[in-house]
Coordinates of C-alpha atoms in Angstrom, one line a residue:
M25 CA -11.9 -31.3 8.8
K26 CA -13.8 -32.6 10.7
L27 CA -15.6 -31.6 13.8
V28 CA -13.2 -29.8 16.1
K29 CA -13.5 -31.7 18.5
V30 CA -14.0 -28.5 20.7
A31 CA -12.7 -30.3 18.2
A32 CA -13.0 -30.7 15.6
S33 CA -14.6 -30.3 12.5
G34 CA -11.7 -32.3 11.0
A35 CA -10.6 -30.7 9.5
I36 CA -10.8 -29.3 8.2
V37 CA -7.7 -25.1 7.6
A38 CA -4.2 -22.3 4.1
L39 CA -2.8 -25.8 4.2
C40 CA 0.0 -24.5 6.3
A41 CA 2.0 -26.9 8.5
L42 CA 4.0 -26.5 11.6
T43 CA 6.9 -28.9 12.0
L44 CA 8.9 -29.4 15.1
G45 CA 12.5 -30.1 14.4
A46 CA 14.0 -31.7 11.2
C47 CA 11.5 -34.1 9.8
G48 CA 13.2 -37.4 8.9
S49 CA 16.4 -36.7 10.8
K50 CA 17.9 -39.8 12.4
S51 CA 18.0 -40.2 16.1
S52 CA 20.9 -41.7 17.9
S53 CA 18.8 -43.1 20.7
S54 CA 17.7 -46.7 20.9
T55 CA 14.3 -47.8 19.7
S56 CA 13.3 -48.8 23.2
K57 CA 13.5 -45.1 24.2
Q58 CA 11.5 -43.9 21.2
V59 CA 8.3 -43.4 23.2
L60 CA 6.2 -40.3 23.0
N61 CA 3.6 -39.4 25.7
W62 CA 0.9 -37.1 24.3
N63 CA -2.1 -35.4 25.8
E64 CA -5.6 -35.5 24.4
T65 CA -8.4 -33.2 25.5
A66 CA -11.3 -35.3 24.3
E67 CA -12.4 -39.0 24.2
L68 CA -11.9 -41.1 21.1
P69 CA -15.3 -41.7 19.6
T70 CA -14.6 -44.3 16.9
M71 CA -11.9 -46.0 14.8
D72 CA -14.4 -46.7 12.0
L73 CA -13.2 -44.4 9.2
S74 CA -16.6 -44.6 7.5
T75 CA -18.4 -43.0 10.5
A76 CA -15.7 -40.9 12.1
T77 CA -16.4 -37.1 12.3
D78 CA -14.0 -35.6 14.7
T79 CA -10.4 -34.5 15.1
V80 CA -9.3 -37.2 17.6
S81 CA -10.6 -40.0 15.5
F82 CA -9.1 -38.6 12.3
D83 CA -5.7 -38.1 14.0
M84 CA -5.7 -41.7 15.2
L85 CA -6.8 -43.0 11.8
N86 CA -4.2 -40.9 10.0
N87 CA -1.4 -42.5 12.0
T88 CA -2.7 -46.1 12.1
M89 CA -4.1 -46.2 8.5
E90 CA -2.8 -45.2 5.1
G91 CA -4.5 -44.3 1.8
L92 CA -3.2 -43.6 -1.7
Y93 CA -1.2 -40.6 -0.4
R94 CA 0.0 -39.2 2.9
L95 CA 0.1 -35.5 3.6
G96 CA 3.5 -34.3 4.7
K97 CA 4.9 -30.9 5.6
N98 CA 2.7 -28.0 4.3
S99 CA 0.2 -30.7 3.2
K100 CA 2.5 -31.8 0.4
I101 CA 1.4 -35.0 -1.3
E102 CA 3.7 -37.8 -0.3
P103 CA 3.8 -41.5 -1.4
G104 CA 1.3 -43.7 0.4
L105 CA 0.0 -46.8 -1.2
A106 CA 0.0 -45.3 -4.7
T107 CA 3.3 -45.5 -6.5
K108 CA 2.0 -43.9 -9.7
T109 CA -1.0 -41.8 -10.8
K110 CA -2.3 -41.3 -14.3
V111 CA -5.0 -38.7 -15.1
S112 CA -7.0 -38.7 -18.3
S113 CA -6.9 -35.6 -20.6
D114 CA -10.5 -34.7 -19.5
G115 CA -9.6 -34.9 -15.8
L116 CA -12.4 -37.5 -15.2
T117 CA -10.4 -40.7 -14.9
Y118 CA -7.6 -41.4 -12.4
T119 CA -5.6 -44.6 -12.5
F120 CA -3.6 -45.4 -9.4
T121 CA -0.9 -48.1 -9.4
L122 CA -0.5 -49.5 -5.9
R123 CA 2.7 -50.7 -4.2
K124 CA 3.2 -54.4 -3.9
G125 CA 4.1 -55.7 -0.5
A126 CA 1.9 -53.5 1.5
K127 CA 0.2 -55.4 4.3
W128 CA -2.4 -55.1 7.0
S129 CA -1.3 -55.6 10.6
N130 CA -2.8 -59.1 10.5
G131 CA -0.6 -60.0 7.5
D132 CA -3.2 -59.7 4.8
K133 CA -2.2 -58.0 1.6
V134 CA -3.5 -54.5 1.0
T135 CA -5.1 -54.5 -2.5
A136 CA -7.2 -52.3 -4.8
K137 CA -10.2 -54.3 -3.7
D138 CA -9.8 -52.9 -0.1
F139 CA -10.3 -49.4 -1.5
V140 CA -13.3 -50.5 -3.6
Y141 CA -14.9 -52.1 -0.5
S142 CA -14.2 -49.1 1.7
W143 CA -15.6 -46.5 -0.7
R144 CA -18.8 -48.6 -1.3
R145 CA -19.3 -49.1 2.4
T146 CA -19.0 -45.4 3.2
L147 CA -21.3 -44.5 0.4
N148 CA -23.9 -47.0 1.3
P149 CA -26.8 -45.1 3.1
K150 CA -27.1 -48.0 5.6
T151 CA -23.6 -47.0 7.0
N152 CA -24.9 -43.5 7.8
S153 CA -21.6 -41.9 7.1
Q154 CA -21.7 -38.1 7.7
Y155 CA -18.6 -37.7 5.5
A156 CA -20.0 -39.5 2.5
Y157 CA -20.8 -36.2 0.9
L158 CA -17.1 -35.7 0.2
F159 CA -17.4 -38.3 -2.5
E160 CA -19.7 -36.1 -4.5
G161 CA -18.2 -35.9 -8.0
V162 CA -17.2 -39.6 -8.0
K163 CA -19.4 -41.3 -10.6
N164 CA -22.8 -42.2 -9.2
A165 CA -21.8 -41.3 -5.6
T166 CA -24.7 -38.8 -5.1
D167 CA -27.3 -41.3 -6.4
I168 CA -25.8 -44.0 -4.1
M169 CA -26.0 -41.8 -1.1
N170 CA -29.6 -40.9 -1.9
G171 CA -30.5 -44.6 -2.3
K172 CA -31.2 -44.3 -6.0
K173 CA -28.3 -46.6 -7.1
S174 CA -26.4 -49.5 -5.7
P175 CA -23.0 -49.0 -4.0
E176 CA -21.6 -51.4 -6.6
T177 CA -22.2 -48.7 -9.3
A178 CA -19.7 -46.3 -7.7
G179 CA -17.0 -45.0 -10.0
I180 CA -14.2 -47.1 -8.5
K181 CA -13.0 -50.5 -9.6
A182 CA -10.0 -52.8 -9.0
V183 CA -8.1 -54.1 -12.0
G184 CA -6.3 -57.0 -10.4
D185 CA -4.7 -56.5 -7.0
Y186 CA -2.6 -53.4 -7.7
K187 CA -4.5 -51.1 -10.1
L188 CA -7.3 -48.8 -9.0
V189 CA -9.4 -46.8 -11.4
V190 CA -11.5 -43.9 -10.2
T191 CA -14.1 -42.4 -12.6
L192 CA -15.6 -38.9 -11.9
D193 CA -18.8 -37.3 -13.0
R194 CA -17.1 -33.9 -12.9
Q195 CA -13.6 -32.5 -12.3
I196 CA -12.6 -32.3 -8.6
P197 CA -9.7 -29.8 -8.4
Y198 CA -8.7 -31.0 -4.9
L199 CA -9.1 -34.8 -5.5
K200 CA -5.5 -35.6 -4.5
L201 CA -5.8 -33.8 -1.2
L202 CA -8.9 -35.8 -0.5
M203 CA -7.0 -39.0 -1.1
G204 CA -4.9 -38.1 1.9
F205 CA -7.9 -37.8 4.1
P206 CA -8.9 -40.9 6.2
V207 CA -12.4 -41.3 4.9
F208 CA -10.9 -42.3 1.5
F209 CA -8.6 -44.9 3.0
P210 CA -9.0 -48.7 2.4
Q211 CA -10.8 -51.1 4.7
N212 CA -10.3 -54.9 5.1
Q213 CA -13.6 -56.4 4.2
K214 CA -12.8 -59.7 6.0
V215 CA -12.2 -57.8 9.3
V216 CA -15.2 -55.5 9.0
E217 CA -17.5 -58.4 8.4
K218 CA -15.9 -60.5 11.2
Y219 CA -16.5 -57.9 13.9
G220 CA -19.8 -56.6 12.5
S221 CA -21.2 -53.9 14.8
K222 CA -18.1 -54.1 17.1
Y223 CA -15.9 -53.0 14.2
G224 CA -14.0 -49.8 15.1
T225 CA -15.4 -49.7 18.7
A226 CA -12.2 -50.9 20.4
S227 CA -8.6 -51.3 19.3
K228 CA -8.9 -55.1 19.2
Y229 CA -11.8 -54.9 16.7
M230 CA -9.6 -53.3 14.1
V231 CA -6.8 -54.0 11.6
Y232 CA -4.3 -51.4 10.5
D233 CA -2.2 -50.6 7.4
G234 CA -0.4 -47.4 8.6
P235 CA 2.8 -46.6 10.5
F236 CA 1.2 -47.5 13.8
Q237 CA -1.4 -49.9 15.3
M238 CA -3.6 -49.1 18.2
T239 CA -3.6 -51.1 21.5
G240 CA -5.3 -50.6 24.8
W241 CA -8.4 -48.7 23.7
T242 CA -11.6 -50.3 25.0
G243 CA -14.0 -47.8 23.4
T244 CA -14.7 -45.9 26.7
N245 CA -11.4 -45.6 28.5
L246 CA -9.3 -42.4 28.5
K247 CA -5.9 -43.8 27.5
W248 CA -4.5 -45.9 24.6
T249 CA -1.3 -46.6 22.7
L250 CA -0.1 -46.5 19.1
K251 CA 2.7 -48.9 18.7
K252 CA 4.9 -49.3 15.6
N253 CA 3.3 -51.5 13.0
T254 CA 5.9 -54.0 12.0
N255 CA 3.9 -54.9 8.9
Y256 CA 3.9 -51.4 7.6
W257 CA 5.6 -51.1 4.1
D258 CA 7.8 -48.2 5.2
K259 CA 8.6 -49.3 8.7
K260 CA 12.3 -48.5 8.4
N261 CA 11.4 -44.8 8.4
V262 CA 9.1 -45.0 11.5
K263 CA 11.3 -44.2 14.4
L264 CA 8.9 -44.1 17.4
S265 CA 8.2 -47.4 19.0
A266 CA 5.1 -46.1 20.7
I267 CA 2.9 -43.1 21.3
N268 CA 1.0 -43.1 24.6
Y269 CA -2.2 -41.0 24.7
K270 CA -4.0 -39.9 27.8
V271 CA -7.1 -37.8 27.9
N272 CA -7.0 -35.0 30.4
K273 CA -9.9 -32.6 30.3
T274 CA -8.2 -30.0 32.5
T275 CA -5.0 -28.3 31.5
T276 CA -4.1 -28.1 35.2
T277 CA -3.8 -31.9 35.3
S278 CA -2.1 -32.2 32.0
Y279 CA 0.5 -29.4 32.7
N280 CA 1.4 -31.0 36.0
L281 CA 2.0 -34.3 34.2
Y282 CA 4.1 -32.4 31.6
Q283 CA 6.2 -30.8 34.4
S284 CA 6.7 -34.1 36.1
G285 CA 7.9 -35.7 32.8
K286 CA 4.9 -38.0 32.3
L287 CA 3.7 -36.0 29.2
D288 CA 5.8 -34.7 26.4
A289 CA 3.1 -32.4 25.1
T290 CA 0.1 -30.6 26.4
S291 CA -2.2 -27.9 25.4
L292 CA -2.5 -24.9 27.7
S293 CA -5.2 -22.8 29.3
A294 CA -5.4 -19.0 28.6
E295 CA -3.7 -18.2 31.9
Q296 CA -1.0 -20.9 31.4
A297 CA -0.4 -19.5 27.9
K298 CA 0.1 -16.0 29.2
Q299 CA 2.5 -17.2 31.9
L300 CA 4.5 -19.6 29.7
K301 CA 4.7 -17.5 26.5
G302 CA 8.3 -17.3 25.3
Q303 CA 9.5 -20.3 27.3
T304 CA 11.3 -23.2 25.7
G305 CA 8.8 -25.5 24.2
Y306 CA 6.0 -22.9 23.9
T307 CA 4.2 -23.5 20.6
I308 CA 1.2 -22.0 18.9
R309 CA -0.8 -24.4 16.8
K310 CA -2.8 -22.4 14.3
A311 CA -5.7 -24.1 12.8
A312 CA -8.0 -23.6 9.8
S313 CA -11.0 -24.2 12.2
T314 CA -13.9 -22.0 13.1
F315 CA -16.1 -22.0 16.2
Y316 CA -19.6 -20.8 15.6
F317 CA -23.2 -20.7 16.9
Q318 CA -25.7 -23.1 15.3
Y319 CA -29.3 -22.1 15.9
N320 CA -31.9 -24.8 15.9
Q321 CA -34.5 -23.5 13.5
K322 CA -37.0 -26.1 14.6
N323 CA -37.4 -23.6 17.5
A324 CA -39.5 -20.7 16.2
A325 CA -37.4 -18.2 18.1
F326 CA -34.3 -19.0 16.0
K327 CA -36.2 -18.8 12.8
N328 CA -36.3 -15.1 13.5
K329 CA -33.3 -13.5 11.8
K330 CA -33.3 -10.5 14.3
I331 CA -32.9 -12.9 17.2
R332 CA -30.0 -14.6 15.5
Q333 CA -28.4 -11.3 14.7
A334 CA -28.8 -10.0 18.2
L335 CA -27.1 -13.0 19.8
S336 CA -24.2 -12.6 17.4
M337 CA -23.8 -8.9 17.8
V338 CA -23.9 -9.0 21.6
V339 CA -20.6 -11.0 21.7
N340 CA -17.4 -8.9 21.9
R341 CA -15.2 -11.3 20.0
E342 CA -12.0 -9.2 20.4
Q343 CA -12.4 -9.2 24.2
F344 CA -13.3 -12.9 24.2
V345 CA -10.2 -14.1 22.4
K346 CA -7.9 -11.9 24.4
K347 CA -9.4 -12.1 27.9
V348 CA -10.9 -15.6 27.9
L349 CA -8.9 -17.7 25.3
G350 CA -5.5 -15.9 25.3
D351 CA -4.1 -18.7 23.1
G352 CA -3.5 -17.0 19.8
S353 CA -7.0 -17.5 18.5
V354 CA -8.5 -14.6 16.5
P355 CA -12.0 -13.3 15.9
S356 CA -13.6 -14.8 12.8
K357 CA -14.0 -12.8 9.6
G358 CA -16.6 -15.3 8.5
L359 CA -17.2 -19.1 8.4
V360 CA -14.2 -19.8 6.1
S361 CA -11.0 -19.4 8.1
M362 CA -8.4 -16.9 7.2
G363 CA -5.4 -18.2 5.4
L364 CA -7.2 -21.2 3.9
A365 CA -7.3 -20.2 0.3
S366 CA -6.5 -17.1 -1.8
R367 CA -6.8 -15.9 -5.4
N368 CA -4.7 -13.2 -7.1
G369 CA -3.2 -12.5 -3.7
E370 CA -6.6 -11.9 -1.9
D371 CA -7.5 -14.2 1.0
F372 CA -10.9 -15.8 0.7
A373 CA -12.0 -14.6 4.1
T374 CA -11.2 -11.0 3.1
A375 CA -13.1 -11.3 -0.3
A376 CA -16.2 -12.7 1.5
Y377 CA -16.1 -10.5 4.6
Q378 CA -19.5 -9.2 5.8
K379 CA -18.9 -7.0 8.8
N380 CA -22.5 -7.3 10.0
G381 CA -22.1 -11.0 10.3
V382 CA -19.4 -11.0 12.9
T383 CA -19.4 -7.5 14.4
Y384 CA -19.9 -6.4 18.0
N385 CA -22.6 -3.8 18.2
L386 CA -24.3 -3.6 21.5
S387 CA -26.9 -0.9 20.7
E388 CA -27.9 -2.7 17.5
A389 CA -28.0 -6.0 19.3
K390 CA -30.5 -4.6 21.9
K391 CA -32.6 -3.0 19.1
L392 CA -32.8 -6.2 17.1
W393 CA -33.5 -8.3 20.2
N394 CA -36.4 -6.2 21.2
E395 CA -37.8 -6.1 17.6
G396 CA -37.3 -9.9 17.4
L397 CA -39.2 -10.6 20.6
K398 CA -42.0 -8.3 19.5
E399 CA -42.3 -10.2 16.2
L400 CA -42.5 -13.4 18.2
G401 CA -45.1 -12.0 20.6
K402 CA -42.8 -12.5 23.5
T403 CA -41.3 -10.3 26.2
S404 CA -38.6 -12.9 27.2
L405 CA -36.7 -15.8 25.8
E406 CA -35.2 -18.7 27.7
F407 CA -33.0 -21.3 25.9
T408 CA -30.1 -23.6 26.5
L409 CA -26.6 -23.1 25.2
L410 CA -24.8 -26.5 24.5
S411 CA -21.1 -27.0 24.5
D412 CA -18.3 -29.4 25.6
D413 CA -17.2 -30.0 29.2
T414 CA -13.5 -28.9 28.8
D415 CA -12.1 -26.0 30.7
K416 CA -12.0 -23.9 27.6
A417 CA -15.6 -24.7 26.6
K418 CA -16.8 -23.9 30.1
N419 CA -15.0 -20.6 30.1
T420 CA -16.5 -19.9 26.7
T421 CA -20.1 -20.6 27.7
A422 CA -19.7 -18.5 30.9
F423 CA -18.5 -15.5 28.9
I424 CA -21.4 -15.8 26.3
Q425 CA -24.0 -16.4 29.0
S426 CA -22.9 -13.2 30.8
A427 CA -22.8 -11.2 27.6
I428 CA -26.3 -12.2 26.6
E429 CA -28.0 -12.0 30.0
S430 CA -26.4 -8.7 31.1
N431 CA -27.3 -6.9 27.8
L432 CA -30.4 -8.5 26.3
K433 CA -33.4 -7.8 28.4
G434 CA -35.6 -10.8 29.1
S435 CA -33.0 -13.3 28.2
K436 CA -32.4 -16.4 30.3
I437 CA -29.6 -18.7 29.3
N438 CA -29.2 -22.2 30.7
V439 CA -25.7 -23.7 30.0
S440 CA -25.2 -27.4 29.3
N441 CA -21.5 -28.5 29.2
V442 CA -21.4 -32.2 28.3
P443 CA -18.8 -34.7 27.2
F444 CA -17.6 -34.3 23.6
K445 CA -19.3 -37.5 22.4
T446 CA -22.6 -36.4 24.0
R447 CA -22.4 -33.0 22.4
L448 CA -21.8 -34.6 19.0
A449 CA -24.8 -36.9 19.5
R450 CA -27.1 -34.2 20.6
T451 CA -26.1 -31.9 17.8
T452 CA -26.6 -34.6 15.2
S453 CA -30.0 -35.5 16.5
G454 CA -31.1 -31.9 16.8
D455 CA -31.4 -32.0 20.5
F456 CA -30.3 -28.4 21.2
D457 CA -31.4 -24.8 21.1
V458 CA -28.1 -23.1 20.4
V459 CA -24.9 -25.1 20.2
I460 CA -21.3 -24.0 19.9
S461 CA -20.1 -26.1 17.0
A462 CA -16.6 -26.2 15.5
W463 CA -15.3 -27.2 12.1
G464 CA -11.8 -27.7 10.8
A465 CA -11.3 -27.8 7.1
D466 CA -10.6 -31.2 5.5
F467 CA -8.6 -29.6 2.7
S468 CA -7.5 -26.2 1.6
D469 CA -10.6 -25.1 -0.3
P470 CA -13.5 -22.9 0.9
I471 CA -16.0 -25.6 -0.1
S472 CA -14.8 -27.6 2.9
F473 CA -16.6 -25.1 5.1
L474 CA -19.4 -23.9 2.8
D475 CA -20.7 -27.3 1.8
L476 CA -21.8 -27.8 5.4
F477 CA -24.7 -25.5 5.2
T478 CA -26.5 -26.6 2.0
S479 CA -30.1 -27.5 2.9
D480 CA -29.5 -31.3 2.9
N481 CA -26.1 -31.5 4.5
S482 CA -26.1 -33.7 7.6
Y483 CA -23.8 -31.2 9.4
N484 CA -26.4 -28.5 9.0
A485 CA -27.8 -29.4 12.3
G486 CA -29.7 -26.2 12.7
K487 CA -31.5 -26.7 9.4
W488 CA -30.9 -23.3 8.0
S489 CA -31.9 -23.2 4.4
N490 CA -31.4 -20.7 1.5
A491 CA -32.2 -21.6 -2.1
Q492 CA -29.7 -19.2 -3.7
Y493 CA -27.0 -20.4 -1.4
D494 CA -27.7 -24.0 -2.5
K495 CA -27.7 -22.9 -6.1
L496 CA -24.3 -21.2 -5.8
I497 CA -22.7 -24.2 -4.0
A498 CA -24.1 -26.6 -6.6
A499 CA -22.7 -24.4 -9.5
S500 CA -19.2 -24.3 -7.8
K501 CA -19.2 -28.1 -7.9
T502 CA -20.7 -28.6 -11.4
T503 CA -21.1 -26.1 -14.2
D504 CA -18.3 -23.8 -12.8
A505 CA -16.0 -26.5 -11.4
G506 CA -13.5 -26.1 -14.2
D507 CA -13.5 -22.3 -14.2
T508 CA -11.4 -21.0 -11.4
A509 CA -12.8 -17.4 -11.5
K510 CA -16.4 -18.4 -11.7
R511 CA -16.1 -21.0 -9.0
W512 CA -14.3 -18.5 -6.7
N513 CA -17.1 -16.0 -7.2
D514 CA -19.8 -18.6 -6.5
L515 CA -18.2 -19.4 -3.1
V516 CA -17.6 -15.8 -2.2
S517 CA -21.3 -15.0 -2.9
A518 CA -22.4 -18.0 -1.0
E519 CA -20.5 -17.0 2.2
K520 CA -21.9 -13.5 2.0
I521 CA -25.5 -14.9 1.9
L522 CA -24.8 -17.1 4.9
M523 CA -23.3 -14.2 6.9
N524 CA -26.0 -11.7 5.9
D525 CA -28.7 -14.1 7.0
Q526 CA -26.8 -15.3 10.0
G527 CA -27.4 -18.9 9.1
V528 CA -24.6 -19.5 11.6
A529 CA -22.6 -17.0 13.7
P530 CA -18.8 -17.4 13.5
L531 CA -17.1 -16.6 16.8
Y532 CA -13.4 -17.2 16.4
Q533 CA -10.7 -19.0 14.4
Q534 CA -8.9 -21.4 16.7
A535 CA -5.3 -21.5 17.7
T536 CA -4.0 -23.5 20.6
A537 CA -1.0 -22.8 22.8
W538 CA 1.0 -25.9 23.6
M539 CA 4.1 -26.9 25.6
I540 CA 6.2 -29.4 23.6
K541 CA 9.4 -31.0 25.1
P542 CA 12.4 -29.9 23.0
K543 CA 13.4 -33.5 22.6
V544 CA 10.3 -34.2 20.4
K545 CA 11.3 -33.8 16.8
G546 CA 9.8 -34.4 13.4
V547 CA 6.2 -34.0 14.3
I548 CA 4.2 -32.7 11.3
Y549 CA 1.2 -30.5 12.1
N550 CA -1.2 -29.6 9.2
S551 CA -3.9 -27.1 9.9
A552 CA -6.2 -28.7 7.4
G553 CA -7.4 -32.3 7.3
A554 CA -6.0 -34.8 9.8
N555 CA -3.8 -32.6 11.9
Y556 CA -1.0 -34.8 13.1
N557 CA 1.4 -37.0 11.2
F558 CA 3.8 -38.9 13.5
K559 CA 5.3 -41.1 10.8
N560 CA 8.7 -39.5 10.9
A561 CA 8.6 -38.2 14.5
Y562 CA 11.4 -39.2 17.0
I563 CA 12.8 -38.5 20.4
S564 CA 16.2 -36.9 20.5
G565 CA 18.8 -36.7 23.2
N566 CA 18.0 -39.9 25.1

């Protein structure tokens, strides 16, 4: 899912879910008291679903917009705008019947044409959507993204206002899960064209078809509100009247606000988590998200495999997650998170495990470092480590800086902790040496991670490239797409290549400790895709 925001990617994460309280239970409190105050740790970059890339954006879109389906508890497919789905015998044509009466927050009807427009807009190369690749398999999508065909040739068409036909080039086993992900949601063409370049840059330059609509976001401020959308088709089951968001980059600030009753939920620092573990409201949010080094291979030093291996092996991941994070996070087995997918009872992360890709081996790290420097004709190496400016990110970079400089002779690490949006922009543009990136699976399939590091993927910011890796990923999506065993083996082999070559260096699988007020009920948290679904949330005991 998504850039984990550090966040986000989002989403990206087995599709397990954590639900607080009884989802859908009725509250006896009045609507006026159904206000939830929620903490965010990063800015909101955009509300344009065609260009969104991060957890915060996808969570906001997931609660203010709606697609063909919604993802409920345990990522179960629940009714969205589709009331009926018919699949052809060859699995290549999906016909969705849309509900009548669904409206945008401005009163416009939501129709099949809104989906057609949205998909074409996202696929259009001019939009520069980094998530367009998820449409691969939809007829002509790849050629459209590559500028070889017009967006109008995409395999999606409206038959009247309430029938949507999607045609595929190949079977997509996880298509229905994708339909619950915001990038596949509809967009109102009239509104997009009215606001032009301003669309999605502030709450007033948007229109919404989901349970809530956004107010108070200017595009740069650190607080906003989701209020109940009175035009939503299922408004009778939306209990919250508002969700107030406030960005607090330090957990000291956010926990003080929580204690004073100004926040109903906040994430915790490692020290706070240790102190508060076991107390009422203490909650661990497990995520199918992986934090990892990306090495910019435009820099000759990071083209050297031994340098990459040394930087990975010098990090004691067990010590890091226990002493620095302390939030339930665990060392990574590989890029694909544990618990995301399994076959015949074996977890994918176990099947693809390559110890040398994630191990702590100080003597080997020193040996490889010295050999790598010699191959480069250097006696020292200075570079910058890029990450976010949150407390957790700063603690992370400090630990890694110390591990490298104290153990690898001739190393000099400059640390750059910057705002989330800045880190995203610099990563995308290739303005980094080594960056701590994060990705959350968008759906419960290993391809959600592994697709990132094909040679031409826009998220492959370090430009690592391996022809055999590309071939295996391509086979999993084409010739082997309909064969579960072959496709599984393709993906296992691909991950092993990525780990053995240290194309990226996985660090840890994220979990976050939170304090949640006991009165907050019905919140659905999915570890893959857009994380939060507040449609049926409510406040009890008022």
